[in-house]
Amino acid sequence: MDQATLPQFLMRLASFAGYKDVPTVCGSMTFLLPPFKLVSSRLVRAGGRVWEAWSPNSERVAFYPGVPDPRFVTETPDEHARRRADGHLGRFDPTRNPQLLDHEKLWYPFVRPDCDAPPATYPEYSAFHEVWNTKEQSFAPEFLTRLADRVKSILKSAELQAGMAVSHPALWKNRPKDLDVSLVEALRALSRYDTALDLYARLQRAAKLLSAWSKMAQALKDRPPSPSMYNSAVRMASSGWMGAWINGASQEDATWLLRLGIPCYIVHEVETYRERQAYASRSSYPSFTVFSPVHDAVRSKPAADASMENQGWSLNLSDPDEWICKRVPPSTWLERCRSSSAGQGWRSDEYSSPPEFLSPFEEANGHILPPPVMGTGQHAGKWSLWLQDWVEDYGLCLVRQASMRRGNDIDGTCYYDREKRRCLVLDEKAVPPFSYLAPVDKFGLPAPDVPYLSVKPGGADPVYQKESVSTWMYCAKEATPADLDSIYEEVVFTADQEQELEVDAPMVVDSPRESLSPSMSAASRHSLSRSLAPARGQSCSPAFTFPLSSAESYFRLARSLSPTPPSVAAPLSPAAASAASSRPLANSPFCTPLSVAPSFPFAPTFLSAPSFPFATSFPVSPPSFPLAAS
């Protein structure tokens, strides 16, 4: 390229910039899989937390992109600095990486991956720098001819699926519409490297997505979802499909993909002490990119980046991915348990009935609800001192000390289990679980999910024995009279409203419930519901729905309400009584933000105490048992 025609060093993103950024993880499963074998599994440590990424039907190590910002679209960014050196759209590009399964984009898993698409047969999979002649500043005419023929073939296949307009109108309406033969003709007239790259990348995406849509439509016609698929054993997947991460997806969509032999992947957070012990002997990886198809490209400079730098562009290597979702609602305890291979019924080397799970805390809409503020007056006995320690065979634990008198000489942060009258000293300040939003200084937080040990008296070497675990702890030893028996009330947001929130910290409102301005316009209000947690021994209180102002609803409001004395209890009005309903549960798939990393494990283990297996290391042998025909 002549020096006079060089662009003014436009800044672009490196092809795989931001791929190492910690994703926002959707770690829920709302249903049980059909009988399966654990085909692959790996542990990833990222953001201070541990995750199991596994598959019931694929040996491929897939990259996990996470949850995208709801504003993300599969289009070339308007800003040149946000465009990538190879033209793809980053981690959330469905033609490059498996995405979270979404019914509105049900064709994404049907995309053919690069590893299974030889450019000689599929010219749309040819890399730009391999088909662009830098000396001639154009594409080879014979390549464009082959590309045009391929585009015509894809368009013809899509036309044959016109019946989708009747059978699946939503999927027909949302089908990819960007592909046209005129795009190939436009490529013939381009001579600038960056302009040709962007248009070619657009054509590539359009061709891959429309081809995938046609395959999905044909599969819906030939092998539609049916009740029998829920009981058919999971079959091994084909390498010819991109696949999907099925956390948060509907049972019908995910099971249908499994029946078709399309790769399905699941991610699960390793939360409990029992799980951590089961996984203790396994190695882990520092990122979801390791050993995935993007591993080499992230570690070294791809050929596309080198080619663009040779054309005079500067590439941004470390720009964070702006499309990673900032905040999403957490999932329920049961949904998180079901996302593990063990929670789905895998037992070391065979499938069995999934275990029963019981949440250790009351939950509403995926958030832990604290118990009414407890005092110590109703509990007798002396206080005991427990120190954080590391004990062989037990790992991180809390050990009971012989005397409380050592408390003044101990470094650390002290918390109080008022029920068991324990002083729990942790090395660092406790961070609440990501699904707990109540004010910690008043309502406390879950106690560490670790072994609680005491030392048997006598003997030269300490002999440890297990004690009952603490479940809840407070920052102060005693509750103030005003706080005693207070009940936490939570504002419940819809999934769309959760995605709009940009802040992670809850706002505490200390004033009693106030009336809301009736002059607020309907457009500036959000209809939310507040759920009142019941006191111990009482049934769930009804939930009432009423509008909140925009300013009030922008934050999650945490309130404390002192119980009404019996002598002044006010009956509900007829209108309020008729509006009462049971606490609502969110129906949308919940996701877990990975960015919030507790420094100490919380939430007690399963109350039903299932036997957690030692997970199989990656890779696991494919199924050897006969599979049902599908």
PDB file of C-alpha atoms in Angstrom, residues 211-414:
ATOM      1  CA  SER A 211     -27.731 -21.225   7.078  1.00  0.00           C
ATOM      2  CA  ALA A 212     -28.117 -22.119  10.763  1.00  0.00           C
ATOM      3  CA  TRP A 213     -31.697 -20.837  10.763  1.00  0.00           C
ATOM      4  CA  SER A 214     -32.565 -23.093   7.821  1.00  0.00           C
ATOM      5  CA  LYS A 215     -31.091 -26.123   9.604  1.00  0.00           C
ATOM      6  CA  MET A 216     -33.092 -25.292  12.722  1.00  0.00           C
ATOM      7  CA  ALA A 217     -36.272 -24.926  10.667  1.00  0.00           C
ATOM      8  CA  GLN A 218     -35.687 -28.272   8.969  1.00  0.00           C
ATOM      9  CA  ALA A 219     -35.053 -29.938  12.341  1.00  0.00           C
ATOM     10  CA  LEU A 220     -38.314 -28.532  13.711  1.00  0.00           C
ATOM     11  CA  LYS A 221     -40.080 -30.014  10.704  1.00  0.00           C
ATOM     12  CA  ASP A 222     -38.381 -33.428  10.748  1.00  0.00           C
ATOM     13  CA  ARG A 223     -37.885 -33.997  14.484  1.00  0.00           C
ATOM     14  CA  PRO A 224     -40.044 -31.579  16.478  1.00  0.00           C
ATOM     15  CA  PRO A 225     -40.013 -31.589  20.283  1.00  0.00           C
ATOM     16  CA  SER A 226     -42.088 -34.434  21.729  1.00  0.00           C
ATOM     17  CA  PRO A 227     -42.866 -35.838  25.207  1.00  0.00           C
ATOM     18  CA  SER A 228     -40.737 -38.928  24.526  1.00  0.00           C
ATOM     19  CA  MET A 229     -37.522 -36.877  24.405  1.00  0.00           C
ATOM     20  CA  TYR A 230     -37.686 -36.185  28.154  1.00  0.00           C
ATOM     21  CA  ASN A 231     -37.050 -39.862  28.926  1.00  0.00           C
ATOM     22  CA  SER A 232     -34.610 -40.692  26.120  1.00  0.00           C
ATOM     23  CA  ALA A 233     -30.991 -41.102  27.210  1.00  0.00           C
ATOM     24  CA  VAL A 234     -28.709 -38.287  26.088  1.00  0.00           C
ATOM     25  CA  ARG A 235     -26.742 -39.152  22.942  1.00  0.00           C
ATOM     26  CA  MET A 236     -23.238 -38.045  22.010  1.00  0.00           C
ATOM     27  CA  ALA A 237     -23.124 -34.753  20.150  1.00  0.00           C
ATOM     28  CA  SER A 238     -21.814 -34.141  16.661  1.00  0.00           C
ATOM     29  CA  SER A 239     -18.840 -31.842  16.106  1.00  0.00           C
ATOM     30  CA  GLY A 240     -20.682 -30.160  13.253  1.00  0.00           C
ATOM     31  CA  TRP A 241     -22.736 -27.846  15.477  1.00  0.00           C
ATOM     32  CA  MET A 242     -21.767 -24.815  17.538  1.00  0.00           C
ATOM     33  CA  GLY A 243     -23.952 -25.851  20.474  1.00  0.00           C
ATOM     34  CA  ALA A 244     -25.158 -23.770  23.397  1.00  0.00           C
ATOM     35  CA  TRP A 245     -24.838 -23.145  27.129  1.00  0.00           C
ATOM     36  CA  ILE A 246     -28.204 -24.303  28.439  1.00  0.00           C
ATOM     37  CA  ASN A 247     -28.194 -22.645  31.885  1.00  0.00           C
ATOM     38  CA  GLY A 248     -31.426 -20.716  32.322  1.00  0.00           C
ATOM     39  CA  ALA A 249     -32.990 -22.194  29.179  1.00  0.00           C
ATOM     40  CA  SER A 250     -36.388 -23.845  28.964  1.00  0.00           C
ATOM     41  CA  GLN A 251     -36.590 -27.599  29.393  1.00  0.00           C
ATOM     42  CA  GLU A 252     -38.170 -28.082  25.978  1.00  0.00           C
ATOM     43  CA  ASP A 253     -35.492 -26.170  24.058  1.00  0.00           C
ATOM     44  CA  ALA A 254     -32.528 -27.727  25.883  1.00  0.00           C
ATOM     45  CA  THR A 255     -33.873 -31.290  25.767  1.00  0.00           C
ATOM     46  CA  TRP A 256     -34.654 -30.913  22.078  1.00  0.00           C
ATOM     47  CA  LEU A 257     -31.031 -29.950  21.368  1.00  0.00           C
ATOM     48  CA  LEU A 258     -29.819 -32.936  23.390  1.00  0.00           C
ATOM     49  CA  ARG A 259     -32.095 -35.230  21.407  1.00  0.00           C
ATOM     50  CA  LEU A 260     -30.697 -33.849  18.134  1.00  0.00           C
ATOM     51  CA  GLY A 261     -27.121 -34.453  19.244  1.00  0.00           C
ATOM     52  CA  ILE A 262     -26.180 -30.772  19.430  1.00  0.00           C
ATOM     53  CA  PRO A 263     -23.458 -29.929  21.992  1.00  0.00           C
ATOM     54  CA  CYS A 264     -24.897 -28.634  25.261  1.00  0.00           C
ATOM     55  CA  TYR A 265     -22.781 -27.107  28.022  1.00  0.00           C
ATOM     56  CA  ILE A 266     -23.560 -26.242  31.636  1.00  0.00           C
ATOM     57  CA  VAL A 267     -21.721 -24.079  34.176  1.00  0.00           C
ATOM     58  CA  HIS A 268     -22.058 -24.496  37.937  1.00  0.00           C
ATOM     59  CA  GLU A 269     -20.566 -22.604  40.866  1.00  0.00           C
ATOM     60  CA  VAL A 270     -18.813 -24.765  43.462  1.00  0.00           C
ATOM     61  CA  GLU A 271     -20.371 -23.215  46.571  1.00  0.00           C
ATOM     62  CA  THR A 272     -20.650 -25.609  49.476  1.00  0.00           C
ATOM     63  CA  TYR A 273     -18.087 -27.227  51.743  1.00  0.00           C
ATOM     64  CA  ARG A 274     -19.151 -30.694  50.592  1.00  0.00           C
ATOM     65  CA  GLU A 275     -18.579 -29.723  46.961  1.00  0.00           C
ATOM     66  CA  ARG A 276     -15.245 -28.070  47.656  1.00  0.00           C
ATOM     67  CA  GLN A 277     -14.038 -31.244  49.360  1.00  0.00           C
ATOM     68  CA  ALA A 278     -15.230 -33.356  46.426  1.00  0.00           C
ATOM     69  CA  TYR A 279     -13.324 -31.180  43.966  1.00  0.00           C
ATOM     70  CA  ALA A 280     -10.233 -30.677  46.157  1.00  0.00           C
ATOM     71  CA  SER A 281      -8.075 -33.184  44.270  1.00  0.00           C
ATOM     72  CA  ARG A 282      -8.827 -31.747  40.828  1.00  0.00           C
ATOM     73  CA  SER A 283      -6.704 -29.209  38.994  1.00  0.00           C
ATOM     74  CA  SER A 284      -8.312 -26.002  37.780  1.00  0.00           C
ATOM     75  CA  TYR A 285      -7.798 -23.425  35.053  1.00  0.00           C
ATOM     76  CA  PRO A 286      -7.462 -19.645  35.552  1.00  0.00           C
ATOM     77  CA  SER A 287      -9.829 -18.659  32.756  1.00  0.00           C
ATOM     78  CA  PHE A 288     -12.644 -19.962  30.582  1.00  0.00           C
ATOM     79  CA  THR A 289     -10.361 -19.430  27.577  1.00  0.00           C
ATOM     80  CA  VAL A 290      -7.853 -22.139  28.573  1.00  0.00           C
ATOM     81  CA  PHE A 291      -7.897 -25.092  26.143  1.00  0.00           C
ATOM     82  CA  SER A 292     -10.964 -23.678  24.413  1.00  0.00           C
ATOM     83  CA  PRO A 293     -10.957 -22.915  20.659  1.00  0.00           C
ATOM     84  CA  VAL A 294      -9.860 -19.334  21.427  1.00  0.00           C
ATOM     85  CA  HIS A 295      -6.953 -20.404  23.676  1.00  0.00           C
ATOM     86  CA  ASP A 296      -4.132 -20.008  21.149  1.00  0.00           C
ATOM     87  CA  ALA A 297      -5.553 -16.801  19.687  1.00  0.00           C
ATOM     88  CA  VAL A 298      -5.743 -15.201  23.141  1.00  0.00           C
ATOM     89  CA  ARG A 299      -2.176 -16.204  24.022  1.00  0.00           C
ATOM     90  CA  SER A 300      -0.520 -15.132  20.764  1.00  0.00           C
ATOM     91  CA  LYS A 301      -1.137 -12.654  17.977  1.00  0.00           C
ATOM     92  CA  PRO A 302      -3.573 -14.032  15.371  1.00  0.00           C
ATOM     93  CA  ALA A 303      -2.692 -13.719  11.704  1.00  0.00           C
ATOM     94  CA  ALA A 304      -5.586 -11.285  11.204  1.00  0.00           C
ATOM     95  CA  ASP A 305      -4.088  -8.896  13.766  1.00  0.00           C
ATOM     96  CA  ALA A 306      -0.640  -9.053  12.204  1.00  0.00           C
ATOM     97  CA  SER A 307      -2.140  -8.394   8.783  1.00  0.00           C
ATOM     98  CA  MET A 308      -4.016  -5.326   9.985  1.00  0.00           C
ATOM     99  CA  GLU A 309      -0.996  -3.907  11.766  1.00  0.00           C
ATOM    100  CA  ASN A 310       0.913  -4.286   8.504  1.00  0.00           C
ATOM    101  CA  GLN A 311      -1.716  -2.055   6.927  1.00  0.00           C
ATOM    102  CA  GLY A 312      -0.968   0.724   9.426  1.00  0.00           C
ATOM    103  CA  TRP A 313      -3.596   0.198  12.118  1.00  0.00           C
ATOM    104  CA  SER A 314      -2.949   0.328  15.840  1.00  0.00           C
ATOM    105  CA  LEU A 315      -4.680  -2.419  17.819  1.00  0.00           C
ATOM    106  CA  ASN A 316      -5.989  -2.108  21.361  1.00  0.00           C
ATOM    107  CA  LEU A 317      -5.071  -5.306  23.190  1.00  0.00           C
ATOM    108  CA  SER A 318      -6.477  -4.708  26.671  1.00  0.00           C
ATOM    109  CA  ASP A 319      -9.732  -2.819  26.210  1.00  0.00           C
ATOM    110  CA  PRO A 320     -12.376  -4.345  28.529  1.00  0.00           C
ATOM    111  CA  ASP A 321     -15.420  -5.923  26.939  1.00  0.00           C
ATOM    112  CA  GLU A 322     -18.175  -3.339  27.245  1.00  0.00           C
ATOM    113  CA  TRP A 323     -20.899  -5.851  26.395  1.00  0.00           C
ATOM    114  CA  ILE A 324     -20.507  -8.020  29.494  1.00  0.00           C
ATOM    115  CA  CYS A 325     -23.733  -7.673  31.473  1.00  0.00           C
ATOM    116  CA  LYS A 326     -23.219  -5.454  34.516  1.00  0.00           C
ATOM    117  CA  ARG A 327     -25.867  -6.949  36.774  1.00  0.00           C
ATOM    118  CA  VAL A 328     -28.330  -9.805  36.598  1.00  0.00           C
ATOM    119  CA  PRO A 329     -30.667 -11.363  39.183  1.00  0.00           C
ATOM    120  CA  PRO A 330     -29.212 -14.264  41.179  1.00  0.00           C
ATOM    121  CA  SER A 331     -30.684 -17.728  40.980  1.00  0.00           C
ATOM    122  CA  THR A 332     -32.427 -19.727  43.671  1.00  0.00           C
ATOM    123  CA  TRP A 333     -30.670 -22.344  45.782  1.00  0.00           C
ATOM    124  CA  LEU A 334     -32.423 -25.216  43.978  1.00  0.00           C
ATOM    125  CA  GLU A 335     -31.555 -23.824  40.540  1.00  0.00           C
ATOM    126  CA  ARG A 336     -27.900 -23.511  41.514  1.00  0.00           C
ATOM    127  CA  CYS A 337     -27.818 -27.065  42.911  1.00  0.00           C
ATOM    128  CA  ARG A 338     -29.334 -28.447  39.730  1.00  0.00           C
ATOM    129  CA  SER A 339     -26.608 -26.941  37.549  1.00  0.00           C
ATOM    130  CA  SER A 340     -23.987 -29.354  38.927  1.00  0.00           C
ATOM    131  CA  SER A 341     -23.416 -32.749  37.354  1.00  0.00           C
ATOM    132  CA  ALA A 342     -24.030 -34.302  40.787  1.00  0.00           C
ATOM    133  CA  GLY A 343     -27.199 -32.281  41.264  1.00  0.00           C
ATOM    134  CA  GLN A 344     -28.404 -33.724  37.962  1.00  0.00           C
ATOM    135  CA  GLY A 345     -27.821 -37.282  39.190  1.00  0.00           C
ATOM    136  CA  TRP A 346     -24.254 -38.166  38.168  1.00  0.00           C
ATOM    137  CA  ARG A 347     -22.524 -40.416  40.718  1.00  0.00           C
ATOM    138  CA  SER A 348     -18.817 -40.900  39.906  1.00  0.00           C
ATOM    139  CA  ASP A 349     -19.340 -43.369  37.071  1.00  0.00           C
ATOM    140  CA  GLU A 350     -23.077 -43.807  36.661  1.00  0.00           C
ATOM    141  CA  TYR A 351     -26.379 -41.976  36.548  1.00  0.00           C
ATOM    142  CA  SER A 352     -28.899 -42.257  39.381  1.00  0.00           C
ATOM    143  CA  SER A 353     -31.926 -40.348  40.560  1.00  0.00           C
ATOM    144  CA  PRO A 354     -31.068 -36.691  41.290  1.00  0.00           C
ATOM    145  CA  PRO A 355     -30.851 -35.909  45.016  1.00  0.00           C
ATOM    146  CA  GLU A 356     -33.370 -33.845  46.933  1.00  0.00           C
ATOM    147  CA  PHE A 357     -32.266 -30.339  47.839  1.00  0.00           C
ATOM    148  CA  LEU A 358     -33.545 -28.123  50.612  1.00  0.00           C
ATOM    149  CA  SER A 359     -32.467 -24.505  50.828  1.00  0.00           C
ATOM    150  CA  PRO A 360     -30.902 -23.679  54.209  1.00  0.00           C
ATOM    151  CA  PHE A 361     -32.487 -20.210  54.107  1.00  0.00           C
ATOM    152  CA  GLU A 362     -35.791 -18.748  53.128  1.00  0.00           C
ATOM    153  CA  GLU A 363     -35.606 -17.246  49.647  1.00  0.00           C
ATOM    154  CA  ALA A 364     -37.727 -14.924  47.575  1.00  0.00           C
ATOM    155  CA  ASN A 365     -37.060 -14.298  43.892  1.00  0.00           C
ATOM    156  CA  GLY A 366     -33.582 -15.740  44.163  1.00  0.00           C
ATOM    157  CA  HIS A 367     -32.519 -13.660  47.172  1.00  0.00           C
ATOM    158  CA  ILE A 368     -31.776 -14.933  50.668  1.00  0.00           C
ATOM    159  CA  LEU A 369     -34.166 -13.504  53.248  1.00  0.00           C
ATOM    160  CA  PRO A 370     -32.667 -13.099  56.732  1.00  0.00           C
ATOM    161  CA  PRO A 371     -34.548 -14.342  59.790  1.00  0.00           C
ATOM    162  CA  PRO A 372     -36.124 -11.773  62.116  1.00  0.00           C
ATOM    163  CA  VAL A 373     -33.396 -10.016  64.078  1.00  0.00           C
ATOM    164  CA  MET A 374     -32.518 -12.304  66.954  1.00  0.00           C
ATOM    165  CA  GLY A 375     -31.566 -11.402  70.490  1.00  0.00           C
ATOM    166  CA  THR A 376     -29.598 -13.419  73.034  1.00  0.00           C
ATOM    167  CA  GLY A 377     -32.001 -13.161  75.947  1.00  0.00           C
ATOM    168  CA  GLN A 378     -33.919 -16.297  74.987  1.00  0.00           C
ATOM    169  CA  HIS A 379     -30.752 -18.429  74.812  1.00  0.00           C
ATOM    170  CA  ALA A 380     -28.990 -19.591  77.958  1.00  0.00           C
ATOM    171  CA  GLY A 381     -25.363 -20.567  78.445  1.00  0.00           C
ATOM    172  CA  LYS A 382     -21.914 -19.044  78.250  1.00  0.00           C
ATOM    173  CA  TRP A 383     -20.307 -17.595  75.151  1.00  0.00           C
ATOM    174  CA  SER A 384     -17.571 -19.591  73.406  1.00  0.00           C
ATOM    175  CA  LEU A 385     -14.710 -18.361  71.233  1.00  0.00           C
ATOM    176  CA  TRP A 386     -14.055 -19.817  67.750  1.00  0.00           C
ATOM    177  CA  LEU A 387     -11.010 -18.941  65.621  1.00  0.00           C
ATOM    178  CA  GLN A 388     -10.456 -19.408  61.918  1.00  0.00           C
ATOM    179  CA  ASP A 389      -7.764 -22.010  61.254  1.00  0.00           C
ATOM    180  CA  TRP A 390      -6.491 -24.534  58.728  1.00  0.00           C
ATOM    181  CA  VAL A 391      -6.618 -28.132  59.930  1.00  0.00           C
ATOM    182  CA  GLU A 392      -5.313 -31.081  57.961  1.00  0.00           C
ATOM    183  CA  ASP A 393      -8.095 -33.365  56.710  1.00  0.00           C
ATOM    184  CA  TYR A 394     -10.628 -30.571  57.241  1.00  0.00           C
ATOM    185  CA  GLY A 395      -9.139 -27.573  55.435  1.00  0.00           C
ATOM    186  CA  LEU A 396     -10.420 -24.126  56.346  1.00  0.00           C
ATOM    187  CA  CYS A 397     -12.476 -24.344  59.538  1.00  0.00           C
ATOM    188  CA  LEU A 398     -13.442 -22.668  62.811  1.00  0.00           C
ATOM    189  CA  VAL A 399     -11.947 -24.176  65.965  1.00  0.00           C
ATOM    190  CA  ARG A 400     -13.371 -23.706  69.454  1.00  0.00           C
ATOM    191  CA  GLN A 401     -10.944 -22.240  71.966  1.00  0.00           C
ATOM    192  CA  ALA A 402     -10.617 -23.273  75.585  1.00  0.00           C
ATOM    193  CA  SER A 403     -11.404 -19.842  76.991  1.00  0.00           C
ATOM    194  CA  MET A 404     -13.075 -16.580  76.011  1.00  0.00           C
ATOM    195  CA  ARG A 405     -10.333 -14.651  77.797  1.00  0.00           C
ATOM    196  CA  ARG A 406      -8.130 -14.838  74.720  1.00  0.00           C
ATOM    197  CA  GLY A 407     -10.553 -12.691  72.750  1.00  0.00           C
ATOM    198  CA  ASN A 408      -8.871  -9.384  73.577  1.00  0.00           C
ATOM    199  CA  ASP A 409      -5.537 -10.640  72.252  1.00  0.00           C
ATOM    200  CA  ILE A 410      -6.744 -11.962  68.912  1.00  0.00           C
ATOM    201  CA  ASP A 411      -6.497 -10.213  65.558  1.00  0.00           C
ATOM    202  CA  GLY A 412      -9.401 -10.506  63.154  1.00  0.00           C
ATOM    203  CA  THR A 413     -13.030  -9.533  62.726  1.00  0.00           C
ATOM    204  CA  CYS A 414     -15.500 -10.849  65.271  1.00  0.00           C
TER     205      CYS A 414
END
